[in-house]
Short mmCIF file of C-alpha atoms in Angstrom, two decimals:
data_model
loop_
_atom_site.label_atom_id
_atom_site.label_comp_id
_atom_site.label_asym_id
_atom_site.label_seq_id
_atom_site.Cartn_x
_atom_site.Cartn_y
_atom_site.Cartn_z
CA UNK A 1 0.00 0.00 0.00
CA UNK A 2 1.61 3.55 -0.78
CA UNK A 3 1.78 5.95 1.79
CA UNK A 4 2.58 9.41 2.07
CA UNK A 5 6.11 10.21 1.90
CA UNK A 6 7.47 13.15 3.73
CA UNK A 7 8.02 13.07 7.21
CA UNK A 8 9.57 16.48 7.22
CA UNK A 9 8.04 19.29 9.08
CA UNK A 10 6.33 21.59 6.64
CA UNK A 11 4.90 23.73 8.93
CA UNK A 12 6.51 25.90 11.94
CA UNK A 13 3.22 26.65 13.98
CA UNK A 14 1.66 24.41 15.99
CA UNK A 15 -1.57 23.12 15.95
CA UNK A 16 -3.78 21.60 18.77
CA UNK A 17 -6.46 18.27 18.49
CA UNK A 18 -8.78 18.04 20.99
CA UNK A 19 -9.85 13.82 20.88
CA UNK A 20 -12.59 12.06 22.90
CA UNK A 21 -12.45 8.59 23.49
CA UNK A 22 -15.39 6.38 24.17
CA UNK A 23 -15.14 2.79 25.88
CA UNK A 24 -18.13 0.63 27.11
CA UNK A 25 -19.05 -2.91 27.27
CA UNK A 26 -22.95 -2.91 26.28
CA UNK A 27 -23.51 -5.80 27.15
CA UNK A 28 -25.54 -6.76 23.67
CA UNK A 29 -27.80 -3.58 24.18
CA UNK A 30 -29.47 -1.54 21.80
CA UNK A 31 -28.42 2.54 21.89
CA UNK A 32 -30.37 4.11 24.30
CA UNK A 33 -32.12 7.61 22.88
CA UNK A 34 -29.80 9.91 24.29
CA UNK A 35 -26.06 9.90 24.40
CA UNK A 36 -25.75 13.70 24.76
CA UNK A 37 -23.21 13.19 28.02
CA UNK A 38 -21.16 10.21 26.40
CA UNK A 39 -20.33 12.21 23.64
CA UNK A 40 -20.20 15.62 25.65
CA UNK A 41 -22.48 17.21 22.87
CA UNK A 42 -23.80 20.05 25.81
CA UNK A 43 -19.89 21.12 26.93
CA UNK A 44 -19.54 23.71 24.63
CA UNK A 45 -16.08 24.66 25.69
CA UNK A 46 -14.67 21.23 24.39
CA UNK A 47 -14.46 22.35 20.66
CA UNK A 48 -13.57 18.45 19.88
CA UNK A 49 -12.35 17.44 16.54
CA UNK A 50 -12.24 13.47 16.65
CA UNK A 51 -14.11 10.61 18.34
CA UNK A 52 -12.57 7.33 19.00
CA UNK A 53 -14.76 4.95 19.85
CA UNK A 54 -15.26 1.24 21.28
CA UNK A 55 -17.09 -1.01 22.29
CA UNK A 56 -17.24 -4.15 23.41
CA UNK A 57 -19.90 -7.14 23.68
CA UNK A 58 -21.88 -5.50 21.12
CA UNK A 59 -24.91 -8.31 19.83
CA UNK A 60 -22.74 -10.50 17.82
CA UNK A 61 -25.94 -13.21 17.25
CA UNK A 62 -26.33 -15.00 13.75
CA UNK A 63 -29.26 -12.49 12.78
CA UNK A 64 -27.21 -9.56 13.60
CA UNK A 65 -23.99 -10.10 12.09
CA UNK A 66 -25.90 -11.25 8.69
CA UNK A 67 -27.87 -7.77 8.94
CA UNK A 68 -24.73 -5.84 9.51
CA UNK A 69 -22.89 -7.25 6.67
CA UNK A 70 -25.74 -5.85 4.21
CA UNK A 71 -26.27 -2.52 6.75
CA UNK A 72 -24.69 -0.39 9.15
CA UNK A 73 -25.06 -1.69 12.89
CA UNK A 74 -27.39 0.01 14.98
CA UNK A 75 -24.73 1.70 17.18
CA UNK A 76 -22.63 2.81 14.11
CA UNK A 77 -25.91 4.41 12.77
CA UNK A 78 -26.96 6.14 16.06
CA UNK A 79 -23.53 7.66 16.46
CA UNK A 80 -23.27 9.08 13.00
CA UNK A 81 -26.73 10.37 12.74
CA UNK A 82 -25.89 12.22 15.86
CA UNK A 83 -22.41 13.49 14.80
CA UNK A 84 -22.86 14.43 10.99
CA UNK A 85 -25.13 17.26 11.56
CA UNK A 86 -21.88 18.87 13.37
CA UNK A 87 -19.67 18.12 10.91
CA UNK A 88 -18.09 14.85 11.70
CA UNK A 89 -17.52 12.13 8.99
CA UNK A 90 -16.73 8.37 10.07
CA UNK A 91 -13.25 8.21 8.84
CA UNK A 92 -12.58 4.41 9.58
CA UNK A 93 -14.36 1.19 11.52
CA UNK A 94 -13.12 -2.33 12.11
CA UNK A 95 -15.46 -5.16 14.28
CA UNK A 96 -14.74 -8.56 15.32
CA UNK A 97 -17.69 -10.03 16.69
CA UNK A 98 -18.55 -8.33 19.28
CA UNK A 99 -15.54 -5.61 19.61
CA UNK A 100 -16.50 -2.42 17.35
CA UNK A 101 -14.07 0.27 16.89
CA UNK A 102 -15.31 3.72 15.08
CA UNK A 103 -13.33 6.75 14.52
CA UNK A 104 -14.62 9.86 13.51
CA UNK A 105 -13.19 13.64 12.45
CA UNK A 106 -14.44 16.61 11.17
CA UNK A 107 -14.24 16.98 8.08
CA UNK A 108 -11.68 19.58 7.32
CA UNK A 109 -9.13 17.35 8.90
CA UNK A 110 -9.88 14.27 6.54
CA UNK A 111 -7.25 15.34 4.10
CA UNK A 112 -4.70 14.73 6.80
CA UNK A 113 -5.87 11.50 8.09
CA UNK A 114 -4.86 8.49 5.71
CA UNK A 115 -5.74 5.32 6.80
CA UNK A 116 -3.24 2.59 6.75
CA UNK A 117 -4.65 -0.51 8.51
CA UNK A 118 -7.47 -2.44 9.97
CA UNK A 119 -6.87 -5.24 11.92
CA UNK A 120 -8.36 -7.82 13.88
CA UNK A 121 -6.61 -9.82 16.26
CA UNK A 122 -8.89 -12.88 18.03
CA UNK A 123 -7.33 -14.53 20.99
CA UNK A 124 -10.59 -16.25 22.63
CA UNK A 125 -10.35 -20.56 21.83
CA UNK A 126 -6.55 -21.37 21.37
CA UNK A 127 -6.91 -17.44 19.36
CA UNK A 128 -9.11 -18.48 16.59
CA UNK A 129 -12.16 -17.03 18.53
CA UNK A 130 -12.97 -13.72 18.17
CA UNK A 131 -14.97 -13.28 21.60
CA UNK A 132 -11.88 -11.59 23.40
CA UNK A 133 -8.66 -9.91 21.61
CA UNK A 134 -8.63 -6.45 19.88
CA UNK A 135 -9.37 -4.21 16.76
CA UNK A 136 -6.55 -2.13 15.46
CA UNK A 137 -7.17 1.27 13.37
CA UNK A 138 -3.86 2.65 12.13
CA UNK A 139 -3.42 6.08 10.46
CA UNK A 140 -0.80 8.75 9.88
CA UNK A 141 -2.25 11.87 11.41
CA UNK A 142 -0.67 15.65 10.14
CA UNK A 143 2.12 12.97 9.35
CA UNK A 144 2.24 11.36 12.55
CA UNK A 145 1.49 7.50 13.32
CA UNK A 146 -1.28 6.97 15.64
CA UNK A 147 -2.66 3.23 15.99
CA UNK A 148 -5.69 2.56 17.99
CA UNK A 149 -6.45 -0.41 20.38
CA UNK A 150 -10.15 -1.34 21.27
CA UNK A 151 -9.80 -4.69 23.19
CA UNK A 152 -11.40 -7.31 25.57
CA UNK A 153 -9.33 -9.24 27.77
CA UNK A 154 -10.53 -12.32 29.55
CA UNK A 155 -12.73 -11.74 32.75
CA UNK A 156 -12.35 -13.45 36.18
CA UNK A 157 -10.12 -12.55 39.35
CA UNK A 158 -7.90 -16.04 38.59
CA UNK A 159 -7.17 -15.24 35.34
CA UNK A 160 -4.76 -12.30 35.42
CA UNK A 161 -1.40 -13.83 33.95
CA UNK A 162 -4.10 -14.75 31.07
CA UNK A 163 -4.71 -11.20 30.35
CA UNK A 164 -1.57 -9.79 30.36
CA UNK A 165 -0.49 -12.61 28.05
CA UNK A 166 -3.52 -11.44 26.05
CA UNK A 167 -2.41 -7.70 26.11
CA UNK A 168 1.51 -8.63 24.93
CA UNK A 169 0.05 -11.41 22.17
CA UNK A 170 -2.26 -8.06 20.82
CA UNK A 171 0.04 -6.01 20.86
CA UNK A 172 2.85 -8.71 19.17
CA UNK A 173 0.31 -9.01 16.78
CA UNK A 174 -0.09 -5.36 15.31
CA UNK A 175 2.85 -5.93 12.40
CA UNK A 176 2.81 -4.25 8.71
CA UNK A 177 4.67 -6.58 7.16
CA UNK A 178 5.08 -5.45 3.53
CA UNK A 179 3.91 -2.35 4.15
CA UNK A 180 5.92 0.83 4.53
CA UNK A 181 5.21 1.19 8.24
CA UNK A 182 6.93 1.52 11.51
CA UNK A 183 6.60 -1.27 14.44
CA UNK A 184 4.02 -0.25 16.16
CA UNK A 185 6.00 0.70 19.36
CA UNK A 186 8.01 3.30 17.02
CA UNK A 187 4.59 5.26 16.22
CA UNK A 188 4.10 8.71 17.51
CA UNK A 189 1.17 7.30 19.98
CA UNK A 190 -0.96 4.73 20.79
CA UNK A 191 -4.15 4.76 21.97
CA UNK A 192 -5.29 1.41 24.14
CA UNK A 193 -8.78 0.87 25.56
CA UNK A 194 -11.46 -1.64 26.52
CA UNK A 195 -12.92 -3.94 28.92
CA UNK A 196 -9.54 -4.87 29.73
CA UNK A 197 -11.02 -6.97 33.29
CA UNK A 198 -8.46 -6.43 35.55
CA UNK A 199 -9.71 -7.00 39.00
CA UNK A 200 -9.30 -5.41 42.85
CA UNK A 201 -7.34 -8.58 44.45
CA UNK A 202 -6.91 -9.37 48.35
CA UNK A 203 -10.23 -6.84 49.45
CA UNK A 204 -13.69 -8.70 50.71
CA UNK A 205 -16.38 -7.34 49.27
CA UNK A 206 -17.43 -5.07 52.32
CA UNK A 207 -14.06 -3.35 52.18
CA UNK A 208 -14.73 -2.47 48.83
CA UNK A 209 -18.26 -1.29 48.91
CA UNK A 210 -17.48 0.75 51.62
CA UNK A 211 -14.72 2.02 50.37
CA UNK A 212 -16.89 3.07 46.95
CA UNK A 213 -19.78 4.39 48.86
CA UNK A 214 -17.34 7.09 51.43
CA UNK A 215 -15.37 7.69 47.82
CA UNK A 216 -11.97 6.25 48.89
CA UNK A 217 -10.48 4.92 46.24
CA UNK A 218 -6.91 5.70 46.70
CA UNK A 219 -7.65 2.88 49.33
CA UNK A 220 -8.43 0.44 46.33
CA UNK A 221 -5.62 1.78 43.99
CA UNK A 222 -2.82 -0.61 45.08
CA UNK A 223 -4.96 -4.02 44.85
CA UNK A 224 -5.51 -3.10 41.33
CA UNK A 225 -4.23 -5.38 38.91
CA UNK A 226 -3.46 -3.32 35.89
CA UNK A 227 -1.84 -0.48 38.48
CA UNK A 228 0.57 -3.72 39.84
CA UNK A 229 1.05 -4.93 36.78
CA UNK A 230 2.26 -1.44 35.35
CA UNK A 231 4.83 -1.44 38.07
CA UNK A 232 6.52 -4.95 37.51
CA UNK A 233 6.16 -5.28 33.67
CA UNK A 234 8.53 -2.62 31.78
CA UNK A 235 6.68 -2.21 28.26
CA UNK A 236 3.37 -1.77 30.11
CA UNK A 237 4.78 0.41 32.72
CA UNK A 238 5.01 2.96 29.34
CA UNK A 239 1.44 3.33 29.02
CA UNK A 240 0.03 6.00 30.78
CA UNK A 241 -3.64 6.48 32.45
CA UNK A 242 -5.34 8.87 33.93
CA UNK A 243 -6.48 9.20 38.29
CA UNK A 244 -8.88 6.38 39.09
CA UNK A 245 -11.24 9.26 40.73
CA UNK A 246 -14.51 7.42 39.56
CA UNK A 247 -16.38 4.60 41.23
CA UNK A 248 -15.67 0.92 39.90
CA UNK A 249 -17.48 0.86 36.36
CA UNK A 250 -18.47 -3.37 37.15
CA UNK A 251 -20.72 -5.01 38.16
CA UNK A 252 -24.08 -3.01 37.94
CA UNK A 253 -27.50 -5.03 37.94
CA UNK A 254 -29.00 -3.58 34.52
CA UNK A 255 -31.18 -0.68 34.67
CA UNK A 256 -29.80 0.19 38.01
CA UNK A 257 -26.77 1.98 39.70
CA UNK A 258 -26.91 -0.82 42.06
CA UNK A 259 -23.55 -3.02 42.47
CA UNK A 260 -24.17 -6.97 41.67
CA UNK A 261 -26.87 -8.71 43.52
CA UNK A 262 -26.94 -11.33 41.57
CA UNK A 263 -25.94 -15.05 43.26
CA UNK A 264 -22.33 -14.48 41.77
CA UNK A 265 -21.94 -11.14 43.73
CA UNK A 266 -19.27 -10.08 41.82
CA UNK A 267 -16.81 -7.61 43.24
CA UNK A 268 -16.58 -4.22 42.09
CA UNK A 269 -13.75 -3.43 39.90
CA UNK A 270 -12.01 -1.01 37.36
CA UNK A 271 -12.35 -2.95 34.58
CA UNK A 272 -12.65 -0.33 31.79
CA UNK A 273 -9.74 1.52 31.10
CA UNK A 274 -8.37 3.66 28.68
CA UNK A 275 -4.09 4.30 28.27
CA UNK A 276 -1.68 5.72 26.00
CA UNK A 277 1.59 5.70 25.20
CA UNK A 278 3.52 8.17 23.24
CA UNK A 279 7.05 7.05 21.48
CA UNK A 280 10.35 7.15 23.15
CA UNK A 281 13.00 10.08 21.91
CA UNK A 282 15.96 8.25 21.44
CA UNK A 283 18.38 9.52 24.13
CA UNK A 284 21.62 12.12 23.10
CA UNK A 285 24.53 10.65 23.26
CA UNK A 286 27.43 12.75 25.54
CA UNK A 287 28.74 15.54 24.41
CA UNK A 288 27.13 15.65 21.14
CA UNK A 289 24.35 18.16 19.83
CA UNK A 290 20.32 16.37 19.16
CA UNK A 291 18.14 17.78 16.80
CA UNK A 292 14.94 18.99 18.57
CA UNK A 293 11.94 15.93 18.01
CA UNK A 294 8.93 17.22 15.99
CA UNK A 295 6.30 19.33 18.60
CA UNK A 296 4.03 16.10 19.74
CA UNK A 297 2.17 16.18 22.90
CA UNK A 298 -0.89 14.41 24.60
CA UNK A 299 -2.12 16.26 27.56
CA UNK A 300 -4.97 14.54 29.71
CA UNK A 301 -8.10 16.71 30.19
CA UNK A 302 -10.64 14.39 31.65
CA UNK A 303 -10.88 11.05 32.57
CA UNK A 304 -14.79 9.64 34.14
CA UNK A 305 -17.01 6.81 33.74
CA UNK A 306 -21.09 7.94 33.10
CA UNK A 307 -23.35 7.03 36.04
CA UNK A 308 -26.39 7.83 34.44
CA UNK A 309 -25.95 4.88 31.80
CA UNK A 310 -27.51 1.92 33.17
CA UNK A 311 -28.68 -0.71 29.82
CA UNK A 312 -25.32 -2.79 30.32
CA UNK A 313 -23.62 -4.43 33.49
CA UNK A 314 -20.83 -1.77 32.84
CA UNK A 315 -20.68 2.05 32.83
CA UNK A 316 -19.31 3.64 29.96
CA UNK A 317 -15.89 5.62 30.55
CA UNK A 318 -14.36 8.61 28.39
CA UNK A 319 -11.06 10.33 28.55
CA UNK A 320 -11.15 13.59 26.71
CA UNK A 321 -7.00 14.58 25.04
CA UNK A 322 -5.56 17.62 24.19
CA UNK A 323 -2.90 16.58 21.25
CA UNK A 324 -0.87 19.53 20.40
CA UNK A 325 1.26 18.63 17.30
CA UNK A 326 3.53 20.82 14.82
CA UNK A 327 2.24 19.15 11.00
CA UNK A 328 4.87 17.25 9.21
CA UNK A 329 2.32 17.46 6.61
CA UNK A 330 0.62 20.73 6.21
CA UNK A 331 -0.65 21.16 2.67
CA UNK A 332 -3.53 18.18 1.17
CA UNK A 333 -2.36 16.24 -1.72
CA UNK A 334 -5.01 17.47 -3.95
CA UNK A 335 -6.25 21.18 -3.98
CA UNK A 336 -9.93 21.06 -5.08
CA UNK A 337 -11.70 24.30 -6.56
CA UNK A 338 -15.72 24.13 -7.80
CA UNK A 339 -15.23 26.07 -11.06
CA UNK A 340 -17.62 28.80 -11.69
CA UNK A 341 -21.13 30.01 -10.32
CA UNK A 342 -22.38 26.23 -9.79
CA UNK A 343 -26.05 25.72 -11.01
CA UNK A 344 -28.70 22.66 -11.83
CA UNK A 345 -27.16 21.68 -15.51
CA UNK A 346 -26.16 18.27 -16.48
CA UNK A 347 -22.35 18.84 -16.22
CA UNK A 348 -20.45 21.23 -14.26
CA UNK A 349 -16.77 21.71 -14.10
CA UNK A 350 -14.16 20.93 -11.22
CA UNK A 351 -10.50 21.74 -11.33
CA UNK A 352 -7.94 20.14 -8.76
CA UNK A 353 -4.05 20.12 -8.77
CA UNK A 354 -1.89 17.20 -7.38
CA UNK A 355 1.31 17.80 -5.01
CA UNK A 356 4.12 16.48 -6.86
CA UNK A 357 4.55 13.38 -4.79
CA UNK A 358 1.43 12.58 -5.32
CA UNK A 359 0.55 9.38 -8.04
CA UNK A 360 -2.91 9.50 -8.78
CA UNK A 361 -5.01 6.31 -10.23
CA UNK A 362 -7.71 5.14 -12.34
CA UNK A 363 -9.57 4.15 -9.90
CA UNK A 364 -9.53 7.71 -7.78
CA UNK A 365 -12.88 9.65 -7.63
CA UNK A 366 -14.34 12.96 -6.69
CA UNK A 367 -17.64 13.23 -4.70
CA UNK A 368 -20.02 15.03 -4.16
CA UNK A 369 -21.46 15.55 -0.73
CA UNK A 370 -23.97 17.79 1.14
CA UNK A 371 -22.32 19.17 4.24
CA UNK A 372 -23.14 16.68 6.71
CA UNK A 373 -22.30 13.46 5.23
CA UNK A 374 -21.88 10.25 7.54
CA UNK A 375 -19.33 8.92 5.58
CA UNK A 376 -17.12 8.68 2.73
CA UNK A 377 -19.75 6.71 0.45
CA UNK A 378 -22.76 9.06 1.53
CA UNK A 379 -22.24 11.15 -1.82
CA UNK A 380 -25.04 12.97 -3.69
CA UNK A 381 -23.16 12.32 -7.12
CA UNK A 382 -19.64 10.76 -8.20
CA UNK A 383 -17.17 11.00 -11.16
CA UNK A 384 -14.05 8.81 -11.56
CA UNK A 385 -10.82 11.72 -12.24
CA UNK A 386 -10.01 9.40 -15.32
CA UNK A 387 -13.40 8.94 -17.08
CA UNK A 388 -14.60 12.61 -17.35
CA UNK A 389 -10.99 14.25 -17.46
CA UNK A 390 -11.39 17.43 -20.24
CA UNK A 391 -7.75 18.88 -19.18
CA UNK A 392 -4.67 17.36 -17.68
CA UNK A 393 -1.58 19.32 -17.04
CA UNK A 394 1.55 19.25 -14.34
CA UNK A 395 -0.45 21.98 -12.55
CA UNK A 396 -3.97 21.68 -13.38
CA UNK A 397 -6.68 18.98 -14.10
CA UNK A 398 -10.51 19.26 -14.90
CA UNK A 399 -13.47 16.78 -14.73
CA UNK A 400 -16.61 17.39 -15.50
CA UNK A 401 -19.42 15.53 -13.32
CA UNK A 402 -22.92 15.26 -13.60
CA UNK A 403 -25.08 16.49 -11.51
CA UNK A 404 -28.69 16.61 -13.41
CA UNK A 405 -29.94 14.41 -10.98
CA UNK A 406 -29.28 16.56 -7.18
CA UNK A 407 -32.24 17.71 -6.42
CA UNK A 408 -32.57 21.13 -5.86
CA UNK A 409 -31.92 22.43 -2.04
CA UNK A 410 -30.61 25.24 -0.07
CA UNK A 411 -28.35 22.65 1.70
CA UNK A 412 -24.53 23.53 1.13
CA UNK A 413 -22.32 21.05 -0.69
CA UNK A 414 -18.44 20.06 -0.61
CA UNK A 415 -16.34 18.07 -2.72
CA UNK A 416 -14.02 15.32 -1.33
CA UNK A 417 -11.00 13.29 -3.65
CA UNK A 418 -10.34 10.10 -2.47
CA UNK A 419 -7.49 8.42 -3.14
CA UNK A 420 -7.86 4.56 -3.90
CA UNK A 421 -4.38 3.58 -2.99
CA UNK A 422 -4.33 5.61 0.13
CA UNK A 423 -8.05 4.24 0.99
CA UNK A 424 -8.13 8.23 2.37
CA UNK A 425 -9.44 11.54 1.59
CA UNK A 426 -6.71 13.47 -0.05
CA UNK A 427 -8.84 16.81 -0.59
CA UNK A 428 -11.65 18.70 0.41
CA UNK A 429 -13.11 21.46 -1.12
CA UNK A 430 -14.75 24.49 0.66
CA UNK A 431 -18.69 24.32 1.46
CA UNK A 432 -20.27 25.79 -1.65
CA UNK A 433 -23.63 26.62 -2.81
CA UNK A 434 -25.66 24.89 -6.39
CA UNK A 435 -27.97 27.40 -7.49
CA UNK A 436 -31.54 26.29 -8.34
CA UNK A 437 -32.53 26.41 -12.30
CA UNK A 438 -35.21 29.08 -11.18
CA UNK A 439 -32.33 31.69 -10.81
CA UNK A 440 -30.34 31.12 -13.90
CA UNK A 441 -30.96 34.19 -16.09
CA UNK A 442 -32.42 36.62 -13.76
CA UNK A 443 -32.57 38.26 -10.86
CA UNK A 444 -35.56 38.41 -8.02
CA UNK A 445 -37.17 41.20 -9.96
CA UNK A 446 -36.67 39.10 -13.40
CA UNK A 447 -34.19 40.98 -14.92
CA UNK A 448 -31.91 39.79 -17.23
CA UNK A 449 -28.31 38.38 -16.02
CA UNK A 450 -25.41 37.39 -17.84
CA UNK A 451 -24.14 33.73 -18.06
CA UNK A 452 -21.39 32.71 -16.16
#
């Protein structure tokens, strides 16, 4: 697969990302009808730019995975009918039975996310099974490697060698062989959540209810398994997490805030987490002079589970990021300009350059797109670059593409290239109005305009 070349800054100012990530077993639920506080659609002051989200245990019966083959799943539906009326486009999804992974971005930063991989990687029955283990999204953001973790380790207070195995197979597993990409421990960041199970060892049960109800849990930190593990085990120790300052997100009876009641009682515990880990400068040898590493910093601003969710045996946690990053890539591949006053006719004309480095193919297309698409393949209208081309130059080329057939609307419209050997958006034009038939000619008060 080709990938974008230059890892050279091309840009001296900075820019900052603000990312929320979403993790929550449901438990084989349907969306409930309001996710306002999951997605922190009433904080204003968050001015968020991408979603990464996962779940885990999502209904993974015969009838549903046969539906979601031919349709979207019910969750990926909910969450991009609520997030493409403010401007975010899905940008990639991977699922494994019952592990979904979903990223989403506005879309004036799709030109500068390219997709690399999806990956699957089951480790449930002897790994063949695909009831624990983890999705993988990897991309090159502004230039930078990200890859993206949604997992589900395997439950049960006994079983914690099993899930660090687990966690080290996963992570083993993330290779690009072939491909012109870095180990994964060499990318700029990683982002690793899920129901990762890790339990509250040595406490009874009353110690740890009490300690939950009078909010102590500094008291519970150092029985936690993933906190122990972090200090004995050196590549885990470099994933970072935010302060535990929420209650226990399992084991709630459904439709309650209540803590198990069941016969099986089980013990509260932290099981849904949600870590990072950015890459390691190389250190400067003695005496010698180190070139400064590109700007690339995650800073935590929040990190709480969602009491007021109650349709799975686990609450839903978020961690909200501040990445502030100086672009290694700061200009799209493709330049994209609407030519013209654009009206109802049957063809109208669209001019785009390439970046030099840039090798286009036959099979690269331009859409067209209402503001507020879902995703990539939500387009109004289509033309391959090749098919309609009218003028091809080292600076300029022109299509023409139909669009006798969008039906007249006061919406506002953008064109997207996308790239067929990237699998990404390489351009984006700006929003842009069609003029209805009605005002070709003449004004309001009927008088006579020139053609354009």
């Amino acid at each position: 697969m080709a990938t974008v070349n230059p890892r050279k800054p091309t840009d001296s100012k900075g820019r900052k990302l603000s990312i929320h990530v979403v993790t929550w077993n449901v438990a084989s639920a349907a969306p409930p009808l309001d996710l306002d506080e999951l997605l922190q659609l009433n904080n204003q002051n968050l001015n968020l730019d991408m979603y990464v989200i996962g779940l885990q245990e999502k209904n993974c019966g015969i009838m549903s995975l046969i539906s979601d083959t031919a349709f979207e799943d019910s969750w990926s539906s909910f969450f991009m009918d609520v997030l493409s009326p403010l401007c975010f486009v899905k940008v990639s999804c991977v699922r494994m039975q019952g592990l979904l992974l979903l990223v989403f971005a506005k879309y004036q930063h799709l030109p500068f996310i390219q997709i690399l991989s999806t990956k699957s990687t089951p480790t449930g029955l002897f790994g063949y099974w695909g009831n624990k283990g983890g999705v993988n999204i990897c991309l090159k953001l502004y230039g930078y490697y990200v890859s993206i973790i949604n997992c589900h380790l395997p439950p049960h207070m006994a079983n914690n060698d099993q899930r660090l195995e687990h966690f080290d197979r996963i992570l083993e597993m993330q290779n690009f062989e072939g491909q012109e990409i870095p180990n994964i421990l060499d990318h700029d960041l990683i982002l690793w959540f899920g129901d990762m199970n890790f339990r509250i060892e040595d406490f009874g049960m009353q110690f740890v209810r009490e300690a939950i109800k009078n909010q102590c849990y500094c008291d519970l930190w150092e029985k936690d398994q993933l906190s122990i593990a972090k200090k004995c085990d050196p590549l885990l120790r470099e994933f970072q997490e935010g302060p535990l300052l929420f209650p226990p997100t399992y084991k709630f009876d459904k439709n309650t805030n209540n803590y198990d009641t069941s016969e099986k009682k089980r013990k509260p515990a932290w099981t849904d987490r949600i870590l990072w880990r950015l890459k390691r400068q190389p250190q400067a040898e003695p005496h010698t002079s180190r070139q400064l590493a590109p700007h690339f910093l995650l800073s935590l601003r929040s990190y709480i589970s969602h009491m007021i969710y109650s349709i799975s045996d686990h609450k839903p946690v978020t961690g909200t990021f501040d990445l502030e990053l100086k672009p290694l890539v700061s200009a799209p591949l493709i330049t994209l300009i609407p030519e013209g006053l654009w009206t109802m006719e049957n063809d109208m004309l669209i001019s785009y350059s390439l970046t030099a480095d840039f090798l286009s193919s036959p099979w690269d297309w331009i859409g067209l797109y209402k503001v507020g698409l879902r995703h990539i393949n939500d387009y109004v209208s289509y033309v391959w670059v090749r098919d309609n081309q009218v003028f091809s130059s080292d600076r300029l080329n022109q299509v023409y593409i139909n669009i006798s057939n969008v039906p007249e609307t006061e919406d506002k419209f953008l064109l997207c290239y996308y790239s067929n050997s990237l699998h990404s958006v390489v351009g984006i034009s700006k929003p842009f109005k069609i003029q209805p038939r009605t005002f070709l000619g003449e004004d309001p008060l009927g008088e006579a305009q020139p053609q354009i």
